[in-house]
Short mmCIF file of C-alpha atoms and ligand atoms in Angstrom, two decimals:
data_model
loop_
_atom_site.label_atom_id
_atom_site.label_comp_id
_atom_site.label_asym_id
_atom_site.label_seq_id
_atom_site.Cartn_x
_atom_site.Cartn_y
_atom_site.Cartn_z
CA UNK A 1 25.12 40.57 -16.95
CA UNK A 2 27.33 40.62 -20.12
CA UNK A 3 27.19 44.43 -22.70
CA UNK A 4 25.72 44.48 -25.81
CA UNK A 5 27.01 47.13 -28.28
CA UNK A 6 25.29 48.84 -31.27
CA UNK A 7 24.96 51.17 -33.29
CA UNK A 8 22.16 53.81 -33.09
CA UNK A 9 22.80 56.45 -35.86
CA UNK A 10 26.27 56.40 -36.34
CA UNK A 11 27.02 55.88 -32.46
CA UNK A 12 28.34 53.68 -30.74
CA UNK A 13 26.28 52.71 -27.60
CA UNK A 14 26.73 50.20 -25.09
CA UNK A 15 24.00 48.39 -22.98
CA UNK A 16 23.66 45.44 -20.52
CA UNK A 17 22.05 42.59 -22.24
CA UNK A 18 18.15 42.62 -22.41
CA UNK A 19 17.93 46.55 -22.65
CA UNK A 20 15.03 47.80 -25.45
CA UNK A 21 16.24 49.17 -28.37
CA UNK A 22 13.83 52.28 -26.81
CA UNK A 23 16.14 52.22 -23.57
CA UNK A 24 19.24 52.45 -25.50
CA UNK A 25 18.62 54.96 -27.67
CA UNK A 26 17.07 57.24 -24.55
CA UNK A 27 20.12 56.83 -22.84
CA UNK A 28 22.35 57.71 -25.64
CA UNK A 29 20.10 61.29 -26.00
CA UNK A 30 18.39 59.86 -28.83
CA UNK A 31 14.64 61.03 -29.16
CA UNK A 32 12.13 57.94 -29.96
CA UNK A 33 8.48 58.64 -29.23
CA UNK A 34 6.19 56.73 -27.71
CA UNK A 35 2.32 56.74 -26.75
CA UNK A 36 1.52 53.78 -25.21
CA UNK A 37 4.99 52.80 -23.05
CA UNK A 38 5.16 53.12 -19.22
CA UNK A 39 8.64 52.08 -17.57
CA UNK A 40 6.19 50.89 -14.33
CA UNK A 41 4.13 48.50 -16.35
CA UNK A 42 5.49 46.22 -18.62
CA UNK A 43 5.86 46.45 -22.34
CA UNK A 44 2.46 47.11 -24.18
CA UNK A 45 4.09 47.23 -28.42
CA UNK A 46 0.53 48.53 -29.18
CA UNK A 47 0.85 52.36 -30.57
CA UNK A 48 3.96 51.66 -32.60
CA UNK A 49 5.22 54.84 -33.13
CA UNK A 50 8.48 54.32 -31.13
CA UNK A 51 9.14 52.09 -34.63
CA UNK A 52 12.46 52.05 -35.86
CA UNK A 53 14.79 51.06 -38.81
CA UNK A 54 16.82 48.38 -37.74
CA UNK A 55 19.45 46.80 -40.43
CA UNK A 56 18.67 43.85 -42.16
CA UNK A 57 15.07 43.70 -40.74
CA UNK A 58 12.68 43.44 -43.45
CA UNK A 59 9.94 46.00 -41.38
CA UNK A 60 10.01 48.54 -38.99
CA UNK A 61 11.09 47.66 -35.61
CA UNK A 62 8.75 48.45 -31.81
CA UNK A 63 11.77 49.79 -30.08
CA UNK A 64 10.33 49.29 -26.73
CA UNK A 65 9.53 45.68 -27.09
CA UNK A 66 12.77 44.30 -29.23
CA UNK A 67 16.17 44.08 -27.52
CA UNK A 68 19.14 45.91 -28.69
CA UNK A 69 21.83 42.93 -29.54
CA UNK A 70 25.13 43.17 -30.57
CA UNK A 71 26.66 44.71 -33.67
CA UNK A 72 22.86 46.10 -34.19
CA UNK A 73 22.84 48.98 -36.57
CA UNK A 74 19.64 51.00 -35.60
CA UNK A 75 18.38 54.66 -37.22
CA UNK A 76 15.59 56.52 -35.28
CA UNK A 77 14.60 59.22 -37.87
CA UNK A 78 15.24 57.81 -41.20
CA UNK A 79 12.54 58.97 -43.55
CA UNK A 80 10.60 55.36 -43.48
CA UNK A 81 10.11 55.84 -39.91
CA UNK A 82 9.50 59.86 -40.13
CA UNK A 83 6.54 58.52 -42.36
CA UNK A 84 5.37 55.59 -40.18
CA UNK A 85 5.38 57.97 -37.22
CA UNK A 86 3.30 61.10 -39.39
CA UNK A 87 0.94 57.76 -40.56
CA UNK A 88 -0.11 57.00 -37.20
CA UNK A 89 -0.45 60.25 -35.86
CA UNK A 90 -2.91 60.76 -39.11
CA UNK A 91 -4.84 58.02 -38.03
CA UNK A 92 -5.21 59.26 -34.32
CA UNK A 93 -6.51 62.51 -35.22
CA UNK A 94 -9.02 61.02 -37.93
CA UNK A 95 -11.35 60.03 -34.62
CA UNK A 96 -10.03 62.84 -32.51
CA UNK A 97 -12.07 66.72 -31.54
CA UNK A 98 -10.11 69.19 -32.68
CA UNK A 99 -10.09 71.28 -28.71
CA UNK A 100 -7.27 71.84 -28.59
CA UNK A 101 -7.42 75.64 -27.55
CA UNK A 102 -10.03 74.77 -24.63
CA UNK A 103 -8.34 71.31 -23.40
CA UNK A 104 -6.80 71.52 -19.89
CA UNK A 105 -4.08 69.09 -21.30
CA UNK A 106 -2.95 72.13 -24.38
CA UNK A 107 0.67 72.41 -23.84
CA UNK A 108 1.24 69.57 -21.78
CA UNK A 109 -0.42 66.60 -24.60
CA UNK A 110 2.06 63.98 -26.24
CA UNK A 111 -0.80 63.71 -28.85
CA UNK A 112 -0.16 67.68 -30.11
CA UNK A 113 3.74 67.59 -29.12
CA UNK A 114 3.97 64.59 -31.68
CA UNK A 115 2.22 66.26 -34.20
CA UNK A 116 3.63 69.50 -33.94
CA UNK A 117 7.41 67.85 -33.88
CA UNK A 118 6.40 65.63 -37.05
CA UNK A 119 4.32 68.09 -38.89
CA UNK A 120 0.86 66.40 -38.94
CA UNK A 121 -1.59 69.26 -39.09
CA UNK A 122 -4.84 67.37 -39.72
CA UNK A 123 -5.50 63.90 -41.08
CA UNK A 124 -5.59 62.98 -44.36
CA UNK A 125 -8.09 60.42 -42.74
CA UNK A 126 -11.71 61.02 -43.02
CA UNK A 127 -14.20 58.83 -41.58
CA UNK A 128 -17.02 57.88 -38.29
CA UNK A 129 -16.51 60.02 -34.78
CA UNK A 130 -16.85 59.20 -31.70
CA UNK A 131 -19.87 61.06 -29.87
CA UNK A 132 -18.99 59.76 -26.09
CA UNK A 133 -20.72 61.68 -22.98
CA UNK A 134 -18.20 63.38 -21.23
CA UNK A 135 -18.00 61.28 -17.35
CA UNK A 136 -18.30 63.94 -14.73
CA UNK A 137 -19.73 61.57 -12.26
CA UNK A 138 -16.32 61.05 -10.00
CA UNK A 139 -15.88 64.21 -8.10
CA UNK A 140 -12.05 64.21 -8.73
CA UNK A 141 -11.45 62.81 -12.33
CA UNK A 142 -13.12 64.34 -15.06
CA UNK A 143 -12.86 60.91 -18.26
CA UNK A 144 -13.51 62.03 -21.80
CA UNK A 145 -12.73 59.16 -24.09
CA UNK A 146 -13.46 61.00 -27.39
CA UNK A 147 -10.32 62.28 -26.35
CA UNK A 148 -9.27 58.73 -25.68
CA UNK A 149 -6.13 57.22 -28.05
CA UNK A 150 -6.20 53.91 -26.56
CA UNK A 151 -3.01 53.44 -25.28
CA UNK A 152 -3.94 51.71 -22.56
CA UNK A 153 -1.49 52.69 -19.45
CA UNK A 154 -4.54 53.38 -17.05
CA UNK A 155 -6.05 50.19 -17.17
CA UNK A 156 -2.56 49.02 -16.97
CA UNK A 157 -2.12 51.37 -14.05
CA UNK A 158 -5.21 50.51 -11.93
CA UNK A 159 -4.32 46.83 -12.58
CA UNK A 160 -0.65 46.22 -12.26
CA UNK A 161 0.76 49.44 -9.53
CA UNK A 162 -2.56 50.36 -8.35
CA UNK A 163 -3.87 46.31 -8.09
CA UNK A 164 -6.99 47.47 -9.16
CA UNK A 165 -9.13 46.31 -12.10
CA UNK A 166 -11.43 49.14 -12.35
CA UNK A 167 -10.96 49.37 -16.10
CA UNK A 168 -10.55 47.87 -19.31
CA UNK A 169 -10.89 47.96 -22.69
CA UNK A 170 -14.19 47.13 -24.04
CA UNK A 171 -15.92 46.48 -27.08
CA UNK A 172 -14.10 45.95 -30.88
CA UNK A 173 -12.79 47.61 -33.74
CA UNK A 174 -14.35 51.06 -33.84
CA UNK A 175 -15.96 50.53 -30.43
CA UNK A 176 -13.65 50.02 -29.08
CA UNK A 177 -13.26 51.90 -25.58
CA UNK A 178 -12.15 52.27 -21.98
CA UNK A 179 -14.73 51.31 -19.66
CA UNK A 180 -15.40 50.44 -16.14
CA UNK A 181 -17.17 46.87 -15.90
CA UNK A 182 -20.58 46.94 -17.13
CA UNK A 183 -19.23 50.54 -19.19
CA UNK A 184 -21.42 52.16 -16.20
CA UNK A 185 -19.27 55.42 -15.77
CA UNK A 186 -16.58 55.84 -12.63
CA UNK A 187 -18.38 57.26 -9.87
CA UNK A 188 -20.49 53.41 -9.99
CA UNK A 189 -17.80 52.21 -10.35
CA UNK A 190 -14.93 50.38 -7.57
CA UNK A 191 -12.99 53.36 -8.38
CA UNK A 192 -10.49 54.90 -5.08
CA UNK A 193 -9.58 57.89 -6.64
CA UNK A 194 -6.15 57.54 -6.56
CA UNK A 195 -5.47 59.46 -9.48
CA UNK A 196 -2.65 57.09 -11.11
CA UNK A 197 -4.38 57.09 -14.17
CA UNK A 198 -4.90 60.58 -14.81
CA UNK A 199 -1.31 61.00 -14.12
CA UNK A 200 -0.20 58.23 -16.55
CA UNK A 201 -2.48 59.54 -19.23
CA UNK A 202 -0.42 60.98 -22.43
CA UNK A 203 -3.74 63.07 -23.61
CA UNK A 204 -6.72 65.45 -22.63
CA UNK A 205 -9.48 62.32 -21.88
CA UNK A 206 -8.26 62.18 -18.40
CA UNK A 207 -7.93 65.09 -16.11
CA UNK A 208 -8.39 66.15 -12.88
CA UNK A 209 -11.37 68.35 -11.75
CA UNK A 210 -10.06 70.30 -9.31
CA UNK A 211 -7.36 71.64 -11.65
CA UNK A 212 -10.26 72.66 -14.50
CA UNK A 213 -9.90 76.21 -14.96
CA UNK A 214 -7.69 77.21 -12.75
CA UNK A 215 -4.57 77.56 -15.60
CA UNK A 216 -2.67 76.20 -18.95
CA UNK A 217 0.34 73.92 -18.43
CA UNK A 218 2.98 76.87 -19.02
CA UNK A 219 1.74 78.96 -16.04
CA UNK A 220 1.96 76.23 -13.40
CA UNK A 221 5.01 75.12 -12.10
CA UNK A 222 5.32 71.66 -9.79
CA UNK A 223 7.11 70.62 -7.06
CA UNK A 224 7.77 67.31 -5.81
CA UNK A 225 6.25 66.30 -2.25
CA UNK A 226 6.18 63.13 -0.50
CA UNK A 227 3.64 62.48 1.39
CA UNK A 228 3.89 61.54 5.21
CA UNK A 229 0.66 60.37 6.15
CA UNK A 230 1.71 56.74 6.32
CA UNK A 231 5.26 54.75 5.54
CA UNK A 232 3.76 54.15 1.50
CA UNK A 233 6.24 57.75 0.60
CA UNK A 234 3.61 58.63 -2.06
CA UNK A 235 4.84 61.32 -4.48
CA UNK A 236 2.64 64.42 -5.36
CA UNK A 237 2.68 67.17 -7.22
CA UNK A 238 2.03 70.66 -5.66
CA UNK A 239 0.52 72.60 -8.36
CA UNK A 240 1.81 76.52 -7.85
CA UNK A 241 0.33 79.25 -10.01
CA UNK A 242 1.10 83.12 -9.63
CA UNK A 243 3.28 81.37 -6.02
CA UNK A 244 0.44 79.76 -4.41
CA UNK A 245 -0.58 76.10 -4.53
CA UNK A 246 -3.84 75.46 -6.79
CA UNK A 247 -4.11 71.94 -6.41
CA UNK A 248 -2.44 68.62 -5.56
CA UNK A 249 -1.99 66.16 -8.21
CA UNK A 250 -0.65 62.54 -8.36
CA UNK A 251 3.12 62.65 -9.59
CA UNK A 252 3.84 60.99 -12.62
CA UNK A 253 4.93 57.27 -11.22
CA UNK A 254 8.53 55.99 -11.35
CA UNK A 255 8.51 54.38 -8.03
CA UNK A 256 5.85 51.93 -8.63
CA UNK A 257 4.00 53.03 -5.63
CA UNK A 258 0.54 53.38 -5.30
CA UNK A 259 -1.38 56.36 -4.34
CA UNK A 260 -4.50 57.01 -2.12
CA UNK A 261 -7.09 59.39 -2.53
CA UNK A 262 -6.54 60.34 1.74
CA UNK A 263 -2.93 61.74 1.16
CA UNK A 264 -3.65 63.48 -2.20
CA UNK A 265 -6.74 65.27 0.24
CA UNK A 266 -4.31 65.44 3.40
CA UNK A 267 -1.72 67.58 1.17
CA UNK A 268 -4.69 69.78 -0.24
CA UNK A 269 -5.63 70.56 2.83
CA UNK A 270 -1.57 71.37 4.22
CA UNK A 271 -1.14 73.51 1.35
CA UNK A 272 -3.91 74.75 -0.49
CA UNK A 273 -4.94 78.29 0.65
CA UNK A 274 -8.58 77.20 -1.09
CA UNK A 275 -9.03 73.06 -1.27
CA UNK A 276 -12.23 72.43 -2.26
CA UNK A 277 -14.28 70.34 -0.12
CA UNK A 278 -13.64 66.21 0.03
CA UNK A 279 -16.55 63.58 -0.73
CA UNK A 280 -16.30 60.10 0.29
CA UNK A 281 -18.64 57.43 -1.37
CA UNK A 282 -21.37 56.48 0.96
CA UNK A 283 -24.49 54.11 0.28
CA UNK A 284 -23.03 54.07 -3.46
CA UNK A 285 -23.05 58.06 -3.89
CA UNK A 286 -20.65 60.33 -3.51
CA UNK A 287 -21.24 63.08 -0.46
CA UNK A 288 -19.15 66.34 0.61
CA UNK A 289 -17.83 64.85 4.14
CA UNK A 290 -15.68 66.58 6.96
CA UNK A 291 -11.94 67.05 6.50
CA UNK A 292 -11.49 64.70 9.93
CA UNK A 293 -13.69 62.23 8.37
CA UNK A 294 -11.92 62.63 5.28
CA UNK A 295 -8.62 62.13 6.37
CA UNK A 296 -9.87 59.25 8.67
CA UNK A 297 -8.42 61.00 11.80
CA UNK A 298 -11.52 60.67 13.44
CA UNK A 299 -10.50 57.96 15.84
CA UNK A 300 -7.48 60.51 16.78
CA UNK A 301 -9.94 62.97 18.00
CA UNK A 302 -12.32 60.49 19.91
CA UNK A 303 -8.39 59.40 21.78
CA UNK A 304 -7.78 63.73 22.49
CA UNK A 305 -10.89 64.17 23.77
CA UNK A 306 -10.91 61.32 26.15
CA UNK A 307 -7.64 62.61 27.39
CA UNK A 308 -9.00 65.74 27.70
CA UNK A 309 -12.24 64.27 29.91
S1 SF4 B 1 -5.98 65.71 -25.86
FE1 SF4 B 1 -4.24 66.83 -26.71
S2 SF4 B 1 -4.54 66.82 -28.92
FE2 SF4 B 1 -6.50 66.27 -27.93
S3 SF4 B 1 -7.62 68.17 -27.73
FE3 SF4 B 1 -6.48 67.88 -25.84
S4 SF4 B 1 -4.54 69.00 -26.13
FE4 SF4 B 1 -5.48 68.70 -28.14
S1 SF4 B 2 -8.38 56.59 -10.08
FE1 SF4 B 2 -7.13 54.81 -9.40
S2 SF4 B 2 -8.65 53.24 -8.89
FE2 SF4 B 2 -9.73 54.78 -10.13
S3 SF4 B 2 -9.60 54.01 -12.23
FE3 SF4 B 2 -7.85 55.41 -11.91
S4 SF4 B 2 -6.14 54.09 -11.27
FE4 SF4 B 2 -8.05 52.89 -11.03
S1 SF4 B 3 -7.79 57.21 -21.07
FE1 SF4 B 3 -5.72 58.04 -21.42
S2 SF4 B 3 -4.35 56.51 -20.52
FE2 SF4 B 3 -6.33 55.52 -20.78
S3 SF4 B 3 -6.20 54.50 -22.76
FE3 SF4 B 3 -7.13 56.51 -23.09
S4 SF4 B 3 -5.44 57.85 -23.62
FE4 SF4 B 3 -4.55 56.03 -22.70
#
């Protein structure tokens, strides 16, 4: 494939044809932000602030869904696109609870590292909230969409690496939200559990429930586990705090593979001193269930203890 070269504040950079404007600029150390952009599902353009200035263009630029060509002459911070970014973070918070200092996503949000890096302290926005029930009803993911900024990589997620439609976008304009079908909430749901969209989430309106509680973002530290229960090579997240594993969460995806609810439980269970206790959906509701039957290894003890016999 024949190089492209550009020029993204003053530097040179060159890139195989077909590479984002967002791609190039990330590889050159260049910081663009971006809400709504997840390298395993394609190009979304819908939150706009990875915008750009490109020369010659007569508006701002999507980075992540226009291709850098040659003799491009690109800026990332100019003070148009400072402003464009501190507009649409404005707008975000206008319909957003200010809980910050009780959200299990504080200090690990893009929502509140955006604003902090560009300044935005409230909105200059004022206008109708969002009053949504909080969705406890899974027993692993805890859904708050008034927390919600629409970005839309979990439905993207479940659909395209998870091939699962168990969300979507429904309703318009203001109503706009992200529903299961029917907007009944995700325990009713065809929901797995996998977790892929909680871990693809930029913000607090999806979260885990076994992690609720138990610490902020700066007093956990992660390592990287693959799991071995079949040939998939799931990655997880072991979740240490104070050196000992509080949970087991679904790693960020880069390989594009999916995850299953039975190896997130099988590495709780292999490394958490205290895993809480697994439900399975049965008859359409959700019931605490033994680890075996969990884990489905309950044909592997009806073969040991016919050996046994
Ligand atoms: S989602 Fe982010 S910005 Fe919103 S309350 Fe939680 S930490 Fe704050
Ligand atoms: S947990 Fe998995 S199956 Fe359920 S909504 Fe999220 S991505 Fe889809
Ligand atoms: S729930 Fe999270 S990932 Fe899904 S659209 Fe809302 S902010 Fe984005």
């Amino acid at each position: 494939m024949a190089n492209v070269t550009l020029t993204i504040n003053g530097v040179q950079v060159t890139v195989s044809e077909g590479t984002s404007i967002l791609d190039a600029a990330r590889g050159a150390g260049f910081f663009i932000p971006t809400l709504c952009h997840d390298p395993a599902s394609p190009n979304f353009g819908a939150c706009r602030i990875c915008v750009v200035e490109v020369k010659g263009a007569r508006a701002l630029v999507a980075s992540c869904s226009a291709a850098a060509t040659n003799g491009m002459v690109v800026e990332t911070e100019s003070p148009a696109v400072v402003e464009a970014r501190k507009t649409i973070i404005e707008l975000l918070l206008a319909n957003h609870p200010a809980d910050c200092l009780t959200c299990e996503k504080n200090g690990d949000c893009v929502l509140q590292e955006y604003a902090y890096r560009y300044d935005v302290r409230s909105s200059g926005f004022e206008g109708e909230r969002h009053s949504y029930p909080v969705d406890d009803s899974n027993p692993y993911i805890i859904r708050d969409m008034n927390k919600c900024i629409l970005c839309g990589k979990c439905v993207r997620t479940c659909e395209q690496v998870e091939d699962r439609q168990v969300i979507n976008f429904a309703y318009r304009g203001f109503k706009t939200k992200i529903a299961p079908a029917m907007d009944t909430n995700l325990a009713e749901s065809d929901c797995v559990s996998c977790g892929r969209c909680v871990a693809v989430c930029p913000v607090g309106a999806l979260t885990y429930k076994s992690m609720a509680g138990k610490g902020r973002s700066y007093e956990i530290e992660k390592d990287q586990v693959t799991c071995s229960f079949c040939d998939a090579g799931c990655q997880f997240n072991l979740n240490y705090k104070a050196g000992k594993v509080i949970g087991v969460t679904a790693k960020e995806p880069g390989s594009g593979r999916p995850l299953c609810l039975k190896g997130r439980l099988g590495l709780e269970l292999l490394y958490n001193e205290k895993p809480v206790a697994p439900m399975l959906k049965k008859d359409g509701a959700y019931v605490e269930v033994p680890w075996v039957e969990a884990l489905g290894l309950e044909g592997v003890l009806e073969k040991l203890k016919e050996r046994e016999n």
